[in-house]
Short mmCIF file of C-alpha atoms in Angstrom, two decimals:
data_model
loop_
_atom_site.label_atom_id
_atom_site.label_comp_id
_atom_site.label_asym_id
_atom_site.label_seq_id
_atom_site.Cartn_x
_atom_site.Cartn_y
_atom_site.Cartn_z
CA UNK A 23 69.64 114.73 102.41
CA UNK A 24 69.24 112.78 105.50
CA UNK A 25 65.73 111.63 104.45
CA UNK A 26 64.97 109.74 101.50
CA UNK A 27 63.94 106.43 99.94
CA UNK A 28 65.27 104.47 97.36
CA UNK A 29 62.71 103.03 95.42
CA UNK A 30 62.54 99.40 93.69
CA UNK A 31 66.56 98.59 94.16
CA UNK A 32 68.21 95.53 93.91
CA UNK A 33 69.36 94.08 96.96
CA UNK A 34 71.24 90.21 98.24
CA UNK A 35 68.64 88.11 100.09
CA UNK A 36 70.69 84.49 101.40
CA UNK A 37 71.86 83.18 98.19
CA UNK A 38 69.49 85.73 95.95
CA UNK A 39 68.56 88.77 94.93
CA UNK A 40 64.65 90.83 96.16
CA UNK A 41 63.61 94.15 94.90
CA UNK A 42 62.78 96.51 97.57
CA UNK A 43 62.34 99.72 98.79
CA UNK A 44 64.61 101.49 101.94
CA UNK A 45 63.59 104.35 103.82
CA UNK A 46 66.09 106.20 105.87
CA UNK A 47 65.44 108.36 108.19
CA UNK A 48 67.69 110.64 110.29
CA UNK A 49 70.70 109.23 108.42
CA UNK A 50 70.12 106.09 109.58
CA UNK A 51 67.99 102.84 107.92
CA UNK A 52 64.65 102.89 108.79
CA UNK A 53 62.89 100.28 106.60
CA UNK A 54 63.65 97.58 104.17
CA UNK A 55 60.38 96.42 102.11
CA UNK A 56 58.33 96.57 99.07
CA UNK A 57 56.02 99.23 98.32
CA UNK A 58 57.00 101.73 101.69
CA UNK A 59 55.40 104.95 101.91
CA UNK A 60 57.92 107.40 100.38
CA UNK A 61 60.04 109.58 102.99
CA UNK A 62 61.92 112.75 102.08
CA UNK A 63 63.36 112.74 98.83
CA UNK A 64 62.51 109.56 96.38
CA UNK A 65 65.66 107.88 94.63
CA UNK A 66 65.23 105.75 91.50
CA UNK A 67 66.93 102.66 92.29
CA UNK A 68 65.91 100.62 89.01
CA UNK A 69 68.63 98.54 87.60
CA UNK A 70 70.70 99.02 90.49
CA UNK A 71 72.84 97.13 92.92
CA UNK A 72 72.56 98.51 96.65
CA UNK A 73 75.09 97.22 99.17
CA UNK A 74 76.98 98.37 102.67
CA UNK A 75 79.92 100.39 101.98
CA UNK A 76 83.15 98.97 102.07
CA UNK A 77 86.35 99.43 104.57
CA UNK A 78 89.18 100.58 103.01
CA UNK A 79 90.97 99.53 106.23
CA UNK A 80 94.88 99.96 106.12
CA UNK A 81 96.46 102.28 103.51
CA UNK A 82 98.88 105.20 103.90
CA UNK A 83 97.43 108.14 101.87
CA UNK A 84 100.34 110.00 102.00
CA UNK A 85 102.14 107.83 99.73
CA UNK A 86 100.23 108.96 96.96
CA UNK A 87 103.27 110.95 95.58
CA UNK A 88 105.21 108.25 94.83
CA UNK A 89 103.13 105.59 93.03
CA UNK A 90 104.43 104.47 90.32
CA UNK A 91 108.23 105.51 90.59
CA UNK A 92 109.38 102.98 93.47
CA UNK A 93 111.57 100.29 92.69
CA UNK A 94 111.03 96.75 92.54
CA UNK A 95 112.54 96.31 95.95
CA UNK A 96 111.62 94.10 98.91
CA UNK A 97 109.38 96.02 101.87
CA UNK A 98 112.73 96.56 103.91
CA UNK A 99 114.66 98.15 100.62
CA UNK A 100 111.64 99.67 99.65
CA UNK A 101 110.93 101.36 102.93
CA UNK A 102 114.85 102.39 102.80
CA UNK A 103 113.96 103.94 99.30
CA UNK A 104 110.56 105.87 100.35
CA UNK A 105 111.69 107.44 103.14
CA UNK A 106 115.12 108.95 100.82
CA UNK A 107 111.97 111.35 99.20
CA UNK A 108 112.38 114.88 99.53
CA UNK A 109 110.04 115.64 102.94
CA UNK A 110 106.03 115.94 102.90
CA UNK A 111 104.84 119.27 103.02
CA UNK A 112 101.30 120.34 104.45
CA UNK A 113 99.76 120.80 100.68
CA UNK A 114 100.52 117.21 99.51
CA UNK A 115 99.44 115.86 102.84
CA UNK A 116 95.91 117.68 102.12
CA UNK A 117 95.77 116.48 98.57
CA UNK A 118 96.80 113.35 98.71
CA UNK A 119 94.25 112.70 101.23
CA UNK A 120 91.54 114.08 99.15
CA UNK A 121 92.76 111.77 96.52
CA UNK A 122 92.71 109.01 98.63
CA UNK A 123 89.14 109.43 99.71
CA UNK A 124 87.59 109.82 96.05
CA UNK A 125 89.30 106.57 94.84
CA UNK A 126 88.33 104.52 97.88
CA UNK A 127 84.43 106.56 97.63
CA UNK A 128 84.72 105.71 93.14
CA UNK A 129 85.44 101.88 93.89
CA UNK A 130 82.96 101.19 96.34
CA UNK A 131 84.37 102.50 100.15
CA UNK A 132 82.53 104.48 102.41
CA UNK A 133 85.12 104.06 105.04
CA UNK A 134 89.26 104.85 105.08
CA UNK A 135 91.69 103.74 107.56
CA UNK A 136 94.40 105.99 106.63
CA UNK A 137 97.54 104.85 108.81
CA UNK A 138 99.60 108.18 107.89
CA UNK A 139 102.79 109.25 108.24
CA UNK A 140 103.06 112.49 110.49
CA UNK A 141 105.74 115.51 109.15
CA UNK A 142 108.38 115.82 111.88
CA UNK A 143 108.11 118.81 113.78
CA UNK A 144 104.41 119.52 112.34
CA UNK A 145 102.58 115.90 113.74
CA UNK A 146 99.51 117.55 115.22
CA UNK A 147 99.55 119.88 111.72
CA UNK A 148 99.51 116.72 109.48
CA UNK A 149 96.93 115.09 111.88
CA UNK A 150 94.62 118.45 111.30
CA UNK A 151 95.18 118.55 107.77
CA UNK A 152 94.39 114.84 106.65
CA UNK A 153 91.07 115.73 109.01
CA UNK A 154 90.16 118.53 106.94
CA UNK A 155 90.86 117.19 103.83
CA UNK A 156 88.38 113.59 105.10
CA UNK A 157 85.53 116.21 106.46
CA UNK A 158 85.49 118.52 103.19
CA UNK A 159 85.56 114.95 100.76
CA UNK A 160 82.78 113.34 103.73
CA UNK A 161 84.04 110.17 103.59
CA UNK A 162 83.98 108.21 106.71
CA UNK A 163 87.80 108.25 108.08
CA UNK A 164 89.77 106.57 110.98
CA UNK A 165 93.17 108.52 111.19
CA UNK A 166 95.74 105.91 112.60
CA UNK A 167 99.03 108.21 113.15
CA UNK A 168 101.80 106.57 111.91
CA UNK A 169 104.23 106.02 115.23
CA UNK A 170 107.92 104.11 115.78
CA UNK A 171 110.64 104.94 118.46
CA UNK A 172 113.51 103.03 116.55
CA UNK A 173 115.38 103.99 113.51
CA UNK A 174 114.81 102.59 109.84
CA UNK A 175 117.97 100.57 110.38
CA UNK A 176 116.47 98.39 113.65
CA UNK A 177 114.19 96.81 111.27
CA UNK A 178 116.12 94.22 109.74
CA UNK A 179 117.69 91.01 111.20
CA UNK A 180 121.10 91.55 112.39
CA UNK A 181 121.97 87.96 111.33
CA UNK A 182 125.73 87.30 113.17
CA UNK A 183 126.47 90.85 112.27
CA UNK A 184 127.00 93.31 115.54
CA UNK A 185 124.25 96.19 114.52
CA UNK A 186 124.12 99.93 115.90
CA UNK A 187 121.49 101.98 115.11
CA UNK A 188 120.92 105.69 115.36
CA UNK A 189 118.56 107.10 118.23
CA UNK A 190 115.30 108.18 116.81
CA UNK A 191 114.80 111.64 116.74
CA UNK A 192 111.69 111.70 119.12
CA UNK A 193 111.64 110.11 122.30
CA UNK A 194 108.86 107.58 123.33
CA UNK A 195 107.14 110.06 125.48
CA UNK A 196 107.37 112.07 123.07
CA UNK A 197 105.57 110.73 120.50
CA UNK A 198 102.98 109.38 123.15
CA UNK A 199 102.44 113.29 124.36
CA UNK A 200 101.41 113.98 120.25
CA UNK A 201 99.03 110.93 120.16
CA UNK A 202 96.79 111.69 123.38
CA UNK A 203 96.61 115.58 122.11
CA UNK A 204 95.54 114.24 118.44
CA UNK A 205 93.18 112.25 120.89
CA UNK A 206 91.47 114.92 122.45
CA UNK A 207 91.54 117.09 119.11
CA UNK A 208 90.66 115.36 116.61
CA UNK A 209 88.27 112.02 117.73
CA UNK A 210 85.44 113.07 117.19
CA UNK A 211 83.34 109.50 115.93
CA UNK A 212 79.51 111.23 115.74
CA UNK A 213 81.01 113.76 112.99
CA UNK A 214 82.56 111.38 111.19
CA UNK A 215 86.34 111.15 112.21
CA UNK A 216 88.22 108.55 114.77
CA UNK A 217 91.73 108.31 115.73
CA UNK A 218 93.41 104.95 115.91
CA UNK A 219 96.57 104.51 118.06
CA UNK A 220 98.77 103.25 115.45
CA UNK A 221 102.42 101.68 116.02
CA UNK A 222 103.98 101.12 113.40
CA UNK A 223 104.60 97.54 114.09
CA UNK A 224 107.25 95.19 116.08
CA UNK A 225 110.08 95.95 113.71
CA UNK A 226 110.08 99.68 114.56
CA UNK A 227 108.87 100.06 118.00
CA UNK A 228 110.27 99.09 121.63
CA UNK A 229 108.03 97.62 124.48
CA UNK A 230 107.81 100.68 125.89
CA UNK A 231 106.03 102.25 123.05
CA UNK A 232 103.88 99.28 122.66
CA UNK A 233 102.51 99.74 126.42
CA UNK A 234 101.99 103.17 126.34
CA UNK A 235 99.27 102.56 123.29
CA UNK A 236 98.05 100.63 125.16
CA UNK A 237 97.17 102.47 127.92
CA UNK A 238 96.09 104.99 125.92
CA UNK A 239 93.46 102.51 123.99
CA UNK A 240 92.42 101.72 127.13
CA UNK A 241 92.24 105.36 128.72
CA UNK A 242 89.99 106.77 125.76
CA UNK A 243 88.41 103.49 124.64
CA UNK A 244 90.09 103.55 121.11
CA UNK A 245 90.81 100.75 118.62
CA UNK A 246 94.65 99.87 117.97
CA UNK A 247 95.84 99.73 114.42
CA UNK A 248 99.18 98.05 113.30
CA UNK A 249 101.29 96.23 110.92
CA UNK A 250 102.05 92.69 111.75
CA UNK A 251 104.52 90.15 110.14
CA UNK A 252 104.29 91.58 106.75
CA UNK A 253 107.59 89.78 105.46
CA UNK A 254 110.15 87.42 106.08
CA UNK A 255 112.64 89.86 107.96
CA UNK A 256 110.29 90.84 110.33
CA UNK A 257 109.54 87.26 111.04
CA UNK A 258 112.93 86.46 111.61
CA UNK A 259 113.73 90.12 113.46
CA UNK A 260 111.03 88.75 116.28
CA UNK A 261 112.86 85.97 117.02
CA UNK A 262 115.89 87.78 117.28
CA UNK A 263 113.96 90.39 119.81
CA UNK A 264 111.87 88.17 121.89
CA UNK A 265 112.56 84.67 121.68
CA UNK A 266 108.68 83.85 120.14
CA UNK A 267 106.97 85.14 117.60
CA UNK A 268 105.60 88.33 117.43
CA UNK A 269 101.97 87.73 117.80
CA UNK A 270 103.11 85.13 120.84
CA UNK A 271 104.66 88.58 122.21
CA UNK A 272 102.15 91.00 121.29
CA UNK A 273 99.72 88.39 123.06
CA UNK A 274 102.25 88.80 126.17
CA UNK A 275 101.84 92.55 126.69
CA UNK A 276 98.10 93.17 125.80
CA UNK A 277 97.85 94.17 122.52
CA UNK A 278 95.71 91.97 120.84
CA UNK A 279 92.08 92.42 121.32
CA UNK A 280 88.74 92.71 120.21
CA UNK A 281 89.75 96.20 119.21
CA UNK A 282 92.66 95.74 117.27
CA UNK A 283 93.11 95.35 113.18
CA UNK A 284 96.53 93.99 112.14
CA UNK A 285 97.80 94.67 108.64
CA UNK A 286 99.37 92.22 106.56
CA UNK A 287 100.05 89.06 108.97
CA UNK A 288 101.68 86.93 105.63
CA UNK A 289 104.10 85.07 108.17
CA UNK A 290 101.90 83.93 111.09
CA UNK A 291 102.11 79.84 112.10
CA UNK A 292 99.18 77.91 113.31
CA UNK A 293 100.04 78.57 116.90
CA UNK A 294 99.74 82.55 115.79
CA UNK A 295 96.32 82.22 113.79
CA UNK A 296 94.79 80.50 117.10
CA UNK A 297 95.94 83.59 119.04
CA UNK A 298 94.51 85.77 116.84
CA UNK A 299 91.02 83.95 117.17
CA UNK A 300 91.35 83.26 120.75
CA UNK A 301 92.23 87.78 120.85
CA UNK A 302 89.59 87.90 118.31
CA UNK A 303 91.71 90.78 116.62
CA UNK A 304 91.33 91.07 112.45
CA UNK A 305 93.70 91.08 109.93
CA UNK A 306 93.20 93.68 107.49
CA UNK A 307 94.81 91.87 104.10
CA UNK A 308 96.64 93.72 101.66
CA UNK A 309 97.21 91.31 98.68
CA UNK A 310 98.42 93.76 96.25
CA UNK A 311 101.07 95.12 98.01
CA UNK A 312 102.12 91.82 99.56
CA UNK A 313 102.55 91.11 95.56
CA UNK A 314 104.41 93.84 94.75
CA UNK A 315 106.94 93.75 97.12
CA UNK A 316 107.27 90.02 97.31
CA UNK A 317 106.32 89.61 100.54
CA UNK A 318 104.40 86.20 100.35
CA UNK A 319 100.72 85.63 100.23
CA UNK A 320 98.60 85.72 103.66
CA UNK A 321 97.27 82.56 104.64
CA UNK A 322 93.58 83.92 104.56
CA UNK A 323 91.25 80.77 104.14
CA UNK A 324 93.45 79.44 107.42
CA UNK A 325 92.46 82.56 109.14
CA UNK A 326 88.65 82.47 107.93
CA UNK A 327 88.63 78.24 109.15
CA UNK A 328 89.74 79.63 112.47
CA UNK A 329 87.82 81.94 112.76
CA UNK A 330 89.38 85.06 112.62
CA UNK A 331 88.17 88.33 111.20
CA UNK A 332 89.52 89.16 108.01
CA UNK A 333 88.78 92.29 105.97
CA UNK A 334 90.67 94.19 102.88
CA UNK A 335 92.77 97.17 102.59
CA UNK A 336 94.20 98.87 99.05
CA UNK A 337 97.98 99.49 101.57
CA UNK A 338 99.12 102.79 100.66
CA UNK A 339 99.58 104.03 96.41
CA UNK A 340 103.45 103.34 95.74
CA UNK A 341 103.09 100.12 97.13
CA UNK A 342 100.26 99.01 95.39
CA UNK A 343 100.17 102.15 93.20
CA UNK A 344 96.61 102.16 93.33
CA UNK A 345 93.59 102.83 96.07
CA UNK A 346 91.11 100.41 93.91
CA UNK A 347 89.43 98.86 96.60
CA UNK A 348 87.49 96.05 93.96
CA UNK A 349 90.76 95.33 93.28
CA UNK A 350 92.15 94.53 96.03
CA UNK A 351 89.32 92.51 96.91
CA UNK A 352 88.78 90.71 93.48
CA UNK A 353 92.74 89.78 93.90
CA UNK A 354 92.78 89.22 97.84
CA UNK A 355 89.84 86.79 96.26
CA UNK A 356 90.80 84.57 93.85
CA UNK A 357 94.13 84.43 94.48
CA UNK A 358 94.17 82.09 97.65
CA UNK A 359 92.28 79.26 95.13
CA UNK A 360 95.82 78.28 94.40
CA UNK A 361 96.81 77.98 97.93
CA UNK A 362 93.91 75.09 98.99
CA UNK A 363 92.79 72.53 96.68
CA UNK A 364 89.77 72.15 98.34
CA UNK A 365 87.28 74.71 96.34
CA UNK A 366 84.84 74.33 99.06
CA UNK A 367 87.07 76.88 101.29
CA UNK A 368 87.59 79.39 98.54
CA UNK A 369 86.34 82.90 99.16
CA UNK A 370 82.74 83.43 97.02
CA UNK A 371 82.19 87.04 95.80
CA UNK A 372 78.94 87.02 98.22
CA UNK A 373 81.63 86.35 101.21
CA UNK A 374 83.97 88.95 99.72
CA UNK A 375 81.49 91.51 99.90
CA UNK A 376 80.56 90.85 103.77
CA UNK A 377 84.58 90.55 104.41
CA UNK A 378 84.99 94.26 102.73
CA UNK A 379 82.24 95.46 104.70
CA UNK A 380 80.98 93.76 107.49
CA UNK A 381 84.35 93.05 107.98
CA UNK A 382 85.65 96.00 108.69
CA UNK A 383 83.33 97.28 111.07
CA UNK A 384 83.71 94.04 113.38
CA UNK A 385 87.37 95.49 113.35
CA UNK A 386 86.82 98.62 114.09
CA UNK A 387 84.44 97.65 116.61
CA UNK A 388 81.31 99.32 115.14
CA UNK A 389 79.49 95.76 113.72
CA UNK A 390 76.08 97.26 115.44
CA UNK A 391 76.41 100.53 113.89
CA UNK A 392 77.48 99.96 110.23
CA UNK A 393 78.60 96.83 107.73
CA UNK A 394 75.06 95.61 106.58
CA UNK A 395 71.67 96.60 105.25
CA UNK A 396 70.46 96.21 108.39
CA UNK A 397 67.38 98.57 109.98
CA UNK A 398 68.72 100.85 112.72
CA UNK A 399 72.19 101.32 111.48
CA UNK A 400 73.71 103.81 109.67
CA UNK A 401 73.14 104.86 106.58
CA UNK A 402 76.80 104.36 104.58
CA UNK A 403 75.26 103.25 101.12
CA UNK A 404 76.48 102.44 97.73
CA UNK A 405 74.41 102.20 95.01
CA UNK A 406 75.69 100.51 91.46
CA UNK A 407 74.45 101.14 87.92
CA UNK A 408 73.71 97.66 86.60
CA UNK A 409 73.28 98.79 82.69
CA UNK A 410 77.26 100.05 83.01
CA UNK A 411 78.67 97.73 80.24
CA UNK A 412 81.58 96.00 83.08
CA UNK A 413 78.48 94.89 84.83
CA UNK A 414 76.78 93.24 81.89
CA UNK A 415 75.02 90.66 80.93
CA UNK A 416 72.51 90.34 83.82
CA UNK A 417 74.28 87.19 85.29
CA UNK A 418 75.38 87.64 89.03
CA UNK A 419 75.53 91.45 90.15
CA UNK A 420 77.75 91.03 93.20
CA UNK A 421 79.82 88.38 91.11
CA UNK A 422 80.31 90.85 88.30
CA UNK A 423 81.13 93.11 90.83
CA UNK A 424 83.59 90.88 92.57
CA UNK A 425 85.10 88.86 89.91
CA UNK A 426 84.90 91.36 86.99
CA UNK A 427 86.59 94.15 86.00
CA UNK A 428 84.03 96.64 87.27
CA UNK A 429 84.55 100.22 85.74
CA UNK A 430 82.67 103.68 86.77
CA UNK A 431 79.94 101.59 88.47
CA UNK A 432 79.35 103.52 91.59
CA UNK A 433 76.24 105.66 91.10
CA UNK A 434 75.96 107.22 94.09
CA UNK A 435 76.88 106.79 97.87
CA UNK A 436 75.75 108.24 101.15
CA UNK A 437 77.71 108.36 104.64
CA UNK A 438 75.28 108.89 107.50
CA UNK A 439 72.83 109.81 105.50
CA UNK A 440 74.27 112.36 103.48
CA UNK A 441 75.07 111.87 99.54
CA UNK A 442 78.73 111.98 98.30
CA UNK A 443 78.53 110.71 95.19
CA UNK A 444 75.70 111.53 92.83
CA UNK A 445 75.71 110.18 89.19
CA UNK A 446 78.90 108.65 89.67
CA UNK A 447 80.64 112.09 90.31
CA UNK A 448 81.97 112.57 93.84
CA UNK A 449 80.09 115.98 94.93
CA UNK A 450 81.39 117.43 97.61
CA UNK A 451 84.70 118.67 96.53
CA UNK A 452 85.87 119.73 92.83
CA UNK A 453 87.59 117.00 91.47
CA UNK A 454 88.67 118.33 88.59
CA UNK A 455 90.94 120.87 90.63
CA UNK A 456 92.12 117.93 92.83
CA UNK A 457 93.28 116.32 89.53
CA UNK A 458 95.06 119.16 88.08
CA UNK A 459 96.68 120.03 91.59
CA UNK A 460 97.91 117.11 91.96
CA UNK A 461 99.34 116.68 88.06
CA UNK A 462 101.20 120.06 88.71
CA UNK A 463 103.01 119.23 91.85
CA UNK A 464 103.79 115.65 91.15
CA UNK A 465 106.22 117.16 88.37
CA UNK A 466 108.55 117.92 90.54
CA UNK A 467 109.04 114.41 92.01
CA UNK A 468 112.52 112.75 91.82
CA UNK A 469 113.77 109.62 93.11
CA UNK A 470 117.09 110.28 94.75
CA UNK A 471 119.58 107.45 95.33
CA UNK A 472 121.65 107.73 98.80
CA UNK A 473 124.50 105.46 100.11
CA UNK A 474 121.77 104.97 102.97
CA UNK A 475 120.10 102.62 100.45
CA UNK A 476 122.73 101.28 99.14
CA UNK A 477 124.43 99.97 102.70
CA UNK A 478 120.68 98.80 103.87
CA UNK A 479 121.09 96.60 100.72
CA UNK A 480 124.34 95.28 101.30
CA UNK A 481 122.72 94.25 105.17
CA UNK A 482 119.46 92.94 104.00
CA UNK A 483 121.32 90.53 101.78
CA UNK A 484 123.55 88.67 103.93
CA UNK A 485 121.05 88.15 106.51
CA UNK A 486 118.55 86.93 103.67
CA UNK A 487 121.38 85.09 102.13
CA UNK A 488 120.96 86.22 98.72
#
């Protein structure tokens, strides 16, 4: 169904609501107005809420299999934790990313940035399956491929201590070699499906790493993707490496651009936030996960007075344990009213909503093709049922939406044209075979504990003096 019109739907006009009509044609919107002449099929849009479709924009689907069951650790314990799982294999990569999709699609994304961690010895496999798994679901996906050069160990402070670490078990080349041939494989942005070049983030990856993205952004015009100053550690671990702070460094070798989303940023100074403006690169906030794993709360009205792009990602399911993206936006909301006292900064739900989705193309560098109801772009829809009790009374739609607890409200949703969701059921893939799939094999996952932990531990709290 590339053709169709939705009929007498709700839509947000400046500070208020019209109902309209909107014709697309060809997958893309062709009209906005009363009364149009129907084209292709008609869909009833009474008592319904149409808006963009969000960006899910920095989550790791993989991660899936262990929400729920990680400890209350900090990010540099927890990552110690996570990676002492028994090893992905190619079946929970492919699930896990269909379960990914349907929970972004069932709160209200159209879009995934799935930064995901690649199986040793089977990258370009897990690359091809997570593509599979986004094409079958038809959700709009930009794989970012999880890279580093350095070991787990590097990315904590040394403090006074004298650190070694192990090599990493791929060289640099290496792992650049894997990226350009997921390039030419699997980027492939008219059917749906864009590869980021990902690095990890400073903590994890040497210079060297960090300029070959580059060049390879800048060889086959892609966006970059990667954390930045999520915690404390890593704040103090740039200081340690460079001299400056991380975004001062990233700044030095080219980086930061127009094209490049940064995940996170909790610990970034005023000197930082005007670099990111002056780059114009995004942050990508993650509010829930910066919660759960105590890593501080994102100065995000600073970035928005500065003018930097900010947009929301869910962060990946075992540390948030959940890929609600209203959530994550309701939270990455309301929660920086306690961090200005002036209310005439605070986030509205109307600003949320363009943050979410608007947002997210800006950083992704596709503002002309998608983000708005807005003739000529692409069709990646959402449409809300207004009589669904979370969504009642008839106040504010989007601040119901925003501010409530909003519950099975997506009614249906189209990427490009094409209908994923009808009647609030995804309908492209049987979800009632994802579910039991993925209750059978998460039986079998255990939480092992390994002196690897335990000695990480020991480290992380003498150079955090706890």
């Amino acid at each position: 169904m590339l053709n169709f019109t939705i009929q007498n739907v709700l839509i947000a006009i400046s500070d208020d609501y019209a109902t309209v009509d909107v014709q697309v044609v060809d997958g893309k919107i062709a009209a906005i107005s009363p009364n149009l002449q129907v084209i292709g099929t008609v869909i009833d849009g009474k008592n319904k809420l149409l808006l963009p479709g969000f960006f899910n924009a920095h989550t790791h689907s993989s991660e899936m299999w262990q929400r729920g069951i990680m400890s209350t650790f900090p990010l540099e314990l927890w990552l110690a934790e996570l990676y002492d799982f028994a090893p992905l294999d190619p079946e929970q990569v492919y699930l896990s990313a269909l379960g990914t999709a349907v929970e972004t699609l069932l709160s209200g994304g159209t879009s995934v940035v799935d930064h995901l961690v690649l199986i040793p010895g089977l990258e370009l496999e897990t690359i091809a399956i997570a593509t599979r798994a986004y094409r079958e679901v038809g959700i709009r996906a930009f794989i970012a491929p999880l890279i580093q050069d350095e070991s787990l160990s590097a990315g904590i402070p040394s403090g006074e201590s004298t650190q070694s670490h192990e090599p990493y078990f791929r060289s640099t080349a290496a792992t650049l070699e894997i990226i350009e041939e997921a390039v030419r494989q699997f980027h492939r942005p008219d059917e749906g499906v864009s590869i980021l070049i990902a690095p990890t983030g400073i903590q994890l990856c040497t210079d060297a790493l960090f300029a070959g993205c580059i060049e390879l952004s800048d060889r086959y015009n892609l966006c970059r993707h990667s954390h930045l100053l999520e915690t404390r550690a890593q704040e103090k671990l740039a200081q340690e490496k460079y001299s400056c702070t991380a975004v001062e460094h990233l700044k030095r070798i080219g980086f930061l651009s127009n094209s490049t989303t940064l995940a996170h940023c909790v610990w970034l100074n005023d000197t930082d936030i005007a670099i990111l403006a002056e780059t114009q690169s995004t942050v990508v906030h993650n509010p829930l996960s910066n919660l759960r794993l105590g890593s501080g709360i994102a100065p995000i009205l600073k970035y928005r007075q500065a003018g930097v792009n900010v947009t929301f990602g869910c962060d990946g399911a075992s540390s948030n344990d959940s890929q609600d993206l209203l959530e994550a936006i309701k939270i990455g909301s309301i929660l920086h009213n306690v961090t200005d006292s002036d209310y005439q900064h605070w986030i509205t739900p109307r600003q949320a909503v363009e943050m979410a989705s608007l947002g997210g193309a800006k950083g992704l560098n596709i503002a002309d093709q998608l983000g708005s109801l807005t003739i000529g772009k692409q069709a990646d829809l959402v449409l809300y049922d207004l009589t669904n009790l979370s969504l009642l009374p008839r106040t504010d739609p989007i601040g119901l939406l925003v501010l409530g607890r909003p519950s099975n409200v997506v009614d249906s949703i189209w990427v490009n044209g094409k209908q994923i969701v009808k009647n609030h059921q995804v309908i492209t893939i049987n979800v009632d075979e994802l579910r039991q799939e993925l209750f059978n094999r998460s039986q079998s996952q255990t939480k092992r504990k390994s002196e690897t932990v335990a000695q990480i531990e020991a480290h992380y709290r003498t150079v955090m003096g706890l």
